[in-house]
PDB file of C-alpha atoms in Angstrom:
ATOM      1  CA  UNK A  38      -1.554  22.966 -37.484  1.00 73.00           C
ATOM      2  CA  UNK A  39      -2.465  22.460 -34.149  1.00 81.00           C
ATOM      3  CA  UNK A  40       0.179  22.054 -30.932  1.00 69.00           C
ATOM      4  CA  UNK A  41       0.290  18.010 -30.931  1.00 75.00           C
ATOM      5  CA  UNK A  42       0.702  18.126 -34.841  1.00 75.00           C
ATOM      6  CA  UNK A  43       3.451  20.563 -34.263  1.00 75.00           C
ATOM      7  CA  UNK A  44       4.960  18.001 -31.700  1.00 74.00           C
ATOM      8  CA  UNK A  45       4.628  15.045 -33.815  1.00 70.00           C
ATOM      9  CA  UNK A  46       5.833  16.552 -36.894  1.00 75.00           C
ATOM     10  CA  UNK A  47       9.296  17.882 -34.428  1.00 72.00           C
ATOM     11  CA  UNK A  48       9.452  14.224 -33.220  1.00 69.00           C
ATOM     12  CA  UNK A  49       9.556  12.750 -36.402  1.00 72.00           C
ATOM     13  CA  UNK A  50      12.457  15.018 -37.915  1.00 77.00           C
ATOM     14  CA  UNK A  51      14.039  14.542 -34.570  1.00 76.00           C
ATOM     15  CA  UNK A  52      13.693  10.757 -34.801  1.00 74.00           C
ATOM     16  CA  UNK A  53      16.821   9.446 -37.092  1.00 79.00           C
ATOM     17  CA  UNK A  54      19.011  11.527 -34.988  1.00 79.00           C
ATOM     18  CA  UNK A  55      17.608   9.738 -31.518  1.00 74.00           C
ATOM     19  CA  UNK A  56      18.108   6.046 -33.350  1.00 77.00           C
ATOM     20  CA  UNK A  57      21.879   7.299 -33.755  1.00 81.00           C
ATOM     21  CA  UNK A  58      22.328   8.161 -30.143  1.00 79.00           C
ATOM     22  CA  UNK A  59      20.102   5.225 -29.175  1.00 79.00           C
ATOM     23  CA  UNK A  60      22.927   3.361 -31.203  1.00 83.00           C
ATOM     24  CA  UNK A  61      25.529   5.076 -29.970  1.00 84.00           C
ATOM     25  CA  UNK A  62      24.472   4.513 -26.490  1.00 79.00           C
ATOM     26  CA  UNK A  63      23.870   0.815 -26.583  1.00 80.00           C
ATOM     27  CA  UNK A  64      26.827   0.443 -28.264  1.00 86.00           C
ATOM     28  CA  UNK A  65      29.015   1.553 -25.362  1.00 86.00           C
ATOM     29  CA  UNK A  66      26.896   0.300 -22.960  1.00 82.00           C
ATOM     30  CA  UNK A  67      27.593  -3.465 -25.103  1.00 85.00           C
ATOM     31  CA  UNK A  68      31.100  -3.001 -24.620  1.00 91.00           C
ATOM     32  CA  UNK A  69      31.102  -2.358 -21.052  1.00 92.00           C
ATOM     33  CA  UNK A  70      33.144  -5.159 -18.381  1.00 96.00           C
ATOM     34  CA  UNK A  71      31.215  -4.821 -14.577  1.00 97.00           C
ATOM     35  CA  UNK A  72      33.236  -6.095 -11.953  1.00 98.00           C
ATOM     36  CA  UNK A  73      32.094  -7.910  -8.572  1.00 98.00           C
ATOM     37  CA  UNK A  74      34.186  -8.635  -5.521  1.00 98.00           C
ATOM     38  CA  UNK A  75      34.408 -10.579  -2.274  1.00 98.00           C
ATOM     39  CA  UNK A  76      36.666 -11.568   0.302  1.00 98.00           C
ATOM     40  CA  UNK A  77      38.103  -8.300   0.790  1.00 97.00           C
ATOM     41  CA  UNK A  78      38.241  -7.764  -2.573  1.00 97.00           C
ATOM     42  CA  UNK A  79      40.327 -11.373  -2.987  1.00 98.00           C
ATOM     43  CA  UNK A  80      37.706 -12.476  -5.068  1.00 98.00           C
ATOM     44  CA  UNK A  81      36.708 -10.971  -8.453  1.00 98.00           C
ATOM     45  CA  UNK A  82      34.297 -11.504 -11.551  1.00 98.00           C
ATOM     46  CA  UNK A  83      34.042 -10.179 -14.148  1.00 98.00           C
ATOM     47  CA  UNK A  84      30.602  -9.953 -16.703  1.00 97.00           C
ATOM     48  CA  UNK A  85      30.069  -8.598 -19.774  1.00 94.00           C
ATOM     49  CA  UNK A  86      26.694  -6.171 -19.974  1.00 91.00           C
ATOM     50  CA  UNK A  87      24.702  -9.401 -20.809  1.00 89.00           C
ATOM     51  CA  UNK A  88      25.794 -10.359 -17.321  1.00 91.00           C
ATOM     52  CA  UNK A  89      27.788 -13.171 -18.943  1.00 94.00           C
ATOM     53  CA  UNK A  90      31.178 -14.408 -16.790  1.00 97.00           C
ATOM     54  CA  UNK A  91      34.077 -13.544 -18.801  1.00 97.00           C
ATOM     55  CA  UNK A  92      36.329 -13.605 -15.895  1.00 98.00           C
ATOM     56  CA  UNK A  93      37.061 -14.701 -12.133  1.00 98.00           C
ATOM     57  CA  UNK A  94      40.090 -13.694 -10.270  1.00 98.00           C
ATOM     58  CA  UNK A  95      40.642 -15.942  -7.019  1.00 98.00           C
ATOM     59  CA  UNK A  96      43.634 -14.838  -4.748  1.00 97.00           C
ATOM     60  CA  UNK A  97      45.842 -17.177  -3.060  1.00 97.00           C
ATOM     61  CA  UNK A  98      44.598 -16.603   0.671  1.00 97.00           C
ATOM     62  CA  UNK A  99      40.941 -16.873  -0.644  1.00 97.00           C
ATOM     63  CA  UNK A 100      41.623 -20.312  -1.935  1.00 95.00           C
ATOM     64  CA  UNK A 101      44.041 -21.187   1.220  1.00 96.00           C
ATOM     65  CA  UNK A 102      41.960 -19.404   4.077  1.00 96.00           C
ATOM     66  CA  UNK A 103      38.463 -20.939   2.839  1.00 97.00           C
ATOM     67  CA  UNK A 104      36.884 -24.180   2.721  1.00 96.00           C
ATOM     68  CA  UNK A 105      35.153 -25.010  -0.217  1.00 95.00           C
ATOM     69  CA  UNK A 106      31.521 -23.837   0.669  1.00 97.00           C
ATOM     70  CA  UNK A 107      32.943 -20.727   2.139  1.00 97.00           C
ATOM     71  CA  UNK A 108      35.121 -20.140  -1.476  1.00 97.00           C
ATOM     72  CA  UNK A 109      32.060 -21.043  -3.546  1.00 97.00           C
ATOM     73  CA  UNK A 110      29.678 -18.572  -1.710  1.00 98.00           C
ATOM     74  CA  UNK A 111      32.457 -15.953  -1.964  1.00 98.00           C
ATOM     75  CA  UNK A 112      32.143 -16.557  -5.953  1.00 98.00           C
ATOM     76  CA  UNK A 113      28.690 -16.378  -6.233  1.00 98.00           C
ATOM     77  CA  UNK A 114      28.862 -13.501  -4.399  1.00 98.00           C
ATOM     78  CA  UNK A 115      31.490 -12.021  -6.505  1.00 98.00           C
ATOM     79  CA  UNK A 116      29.312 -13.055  -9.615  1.00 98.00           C
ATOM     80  CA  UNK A 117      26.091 -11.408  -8.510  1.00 97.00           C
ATOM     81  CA  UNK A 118      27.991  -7.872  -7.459  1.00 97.00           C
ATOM     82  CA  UNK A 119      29.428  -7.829 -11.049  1.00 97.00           C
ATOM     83  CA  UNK A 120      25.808  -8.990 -12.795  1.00 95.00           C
ATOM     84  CA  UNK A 121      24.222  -5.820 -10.797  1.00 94.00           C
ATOM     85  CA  UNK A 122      26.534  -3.335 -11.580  1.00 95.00           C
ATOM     86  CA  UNK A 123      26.266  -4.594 -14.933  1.00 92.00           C
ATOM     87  CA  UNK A 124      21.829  -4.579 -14.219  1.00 89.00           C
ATOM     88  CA  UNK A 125      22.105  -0.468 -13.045  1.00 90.00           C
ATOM     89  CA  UNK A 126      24.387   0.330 -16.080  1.00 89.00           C
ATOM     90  CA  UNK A 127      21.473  -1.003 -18.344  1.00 85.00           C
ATOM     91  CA  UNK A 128      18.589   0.563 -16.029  1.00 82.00           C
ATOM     92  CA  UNK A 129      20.723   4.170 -16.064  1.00 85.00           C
ATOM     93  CA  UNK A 130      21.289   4.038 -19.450  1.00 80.00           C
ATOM     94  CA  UNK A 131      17.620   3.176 -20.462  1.00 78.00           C
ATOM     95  CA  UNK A 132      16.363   6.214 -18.272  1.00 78.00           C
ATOM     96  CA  UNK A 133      18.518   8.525 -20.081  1.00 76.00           C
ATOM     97  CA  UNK A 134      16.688   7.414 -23.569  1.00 71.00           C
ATOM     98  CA  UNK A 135      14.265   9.457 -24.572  1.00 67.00           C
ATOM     99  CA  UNK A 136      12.798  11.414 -27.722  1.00 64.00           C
ATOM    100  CA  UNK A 137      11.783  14.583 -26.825  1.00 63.00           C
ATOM    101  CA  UNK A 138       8.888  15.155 -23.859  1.00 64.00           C
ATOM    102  CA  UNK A 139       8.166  11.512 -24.344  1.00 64.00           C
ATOM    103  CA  UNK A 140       9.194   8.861 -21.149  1.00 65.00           C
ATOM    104  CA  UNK A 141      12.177   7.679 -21.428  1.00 64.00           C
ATOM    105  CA  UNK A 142      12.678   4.207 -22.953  1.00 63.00           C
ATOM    106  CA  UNK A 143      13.498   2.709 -19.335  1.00 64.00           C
ATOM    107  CA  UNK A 144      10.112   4.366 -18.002  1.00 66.00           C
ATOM    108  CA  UNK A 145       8.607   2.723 -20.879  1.00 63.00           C
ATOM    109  CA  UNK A 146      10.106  -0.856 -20.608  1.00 65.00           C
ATOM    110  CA  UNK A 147       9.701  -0.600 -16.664  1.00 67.00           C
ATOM    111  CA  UNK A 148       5.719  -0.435 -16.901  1.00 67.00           C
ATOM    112  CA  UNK A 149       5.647  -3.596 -18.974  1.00 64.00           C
ATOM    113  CA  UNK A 150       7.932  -5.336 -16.788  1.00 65.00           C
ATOM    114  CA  UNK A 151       5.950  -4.615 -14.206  1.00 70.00           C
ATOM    115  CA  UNK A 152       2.904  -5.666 -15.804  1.00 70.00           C
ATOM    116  CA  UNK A 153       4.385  -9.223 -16.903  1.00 65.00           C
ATOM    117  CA  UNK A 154       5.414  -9.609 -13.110  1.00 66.00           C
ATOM    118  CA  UNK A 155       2.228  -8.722 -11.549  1.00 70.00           C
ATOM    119  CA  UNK A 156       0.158 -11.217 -14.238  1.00 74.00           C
ATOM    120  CA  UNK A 157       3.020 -14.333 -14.271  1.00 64.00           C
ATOM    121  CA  UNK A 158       3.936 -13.957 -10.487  1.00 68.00           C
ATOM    122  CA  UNK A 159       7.779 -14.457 -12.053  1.00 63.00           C
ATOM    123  CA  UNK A 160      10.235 -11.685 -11.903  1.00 62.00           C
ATOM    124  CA  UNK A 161      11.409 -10.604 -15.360  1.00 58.00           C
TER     125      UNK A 161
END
């Protein structure tokens, strides 16, 4: 058996125990809340790992002390912090998946995306 059939063959057996923590991984990584803030901190969202509001705080001297552009901007702001922490969580945990020697799955995914942006000109 030669040295890449050896590392198949140890990938293979290793493979249903990867899917778990794959699994596993996603899992807690689904049931994850990312918070956002602005305003000092008066202002706060809240997204799930989708990046899907489930949540928005607004203190009292936010919605006194600002006009309503100023209070909108401050959500939207509030709402993007919270959708990219929730964007690194996904991007950290894809990194750490990997089987074996192989790249991970984020190293993997990356490369397409890439790929897609370069040939649509639109950011995936």
């Amino acid at each position: 058996m030669t040295v890449e059939e050896h590392e198949l063959l140890g990938l293979a057996e290793r493979l249903p125990e990867a899917l778990a923590e794959l699994e596993a991984a996603v899992e807690e990584w689904s049931g994850r809340r990312f918070h956002g803030t602005a305003d000092e901190g008066r202002v706060v969202a809240t997204v799930d790992a989708l990046g899907s509001l489930l949540d928005l705080e607004i203190h009292v001297l936010s919605r006194r002390r600002l006009d309503g552009v100023s209070l909108g901007e401050a959500v939207v702001a509030a709402v993007g912090a919270a959708e990219e922490a929730a964007a690194r969580a996904k991007d950290e945990m894809m990194h750490g998946l990997r089987l074996g020697s192989l790249p991970s799955l984020g190293e993997l995914l990356g490369g397409a995306r890439r790929d897609f942006e370069n040939r649509s000109g639109f950011p995936a």
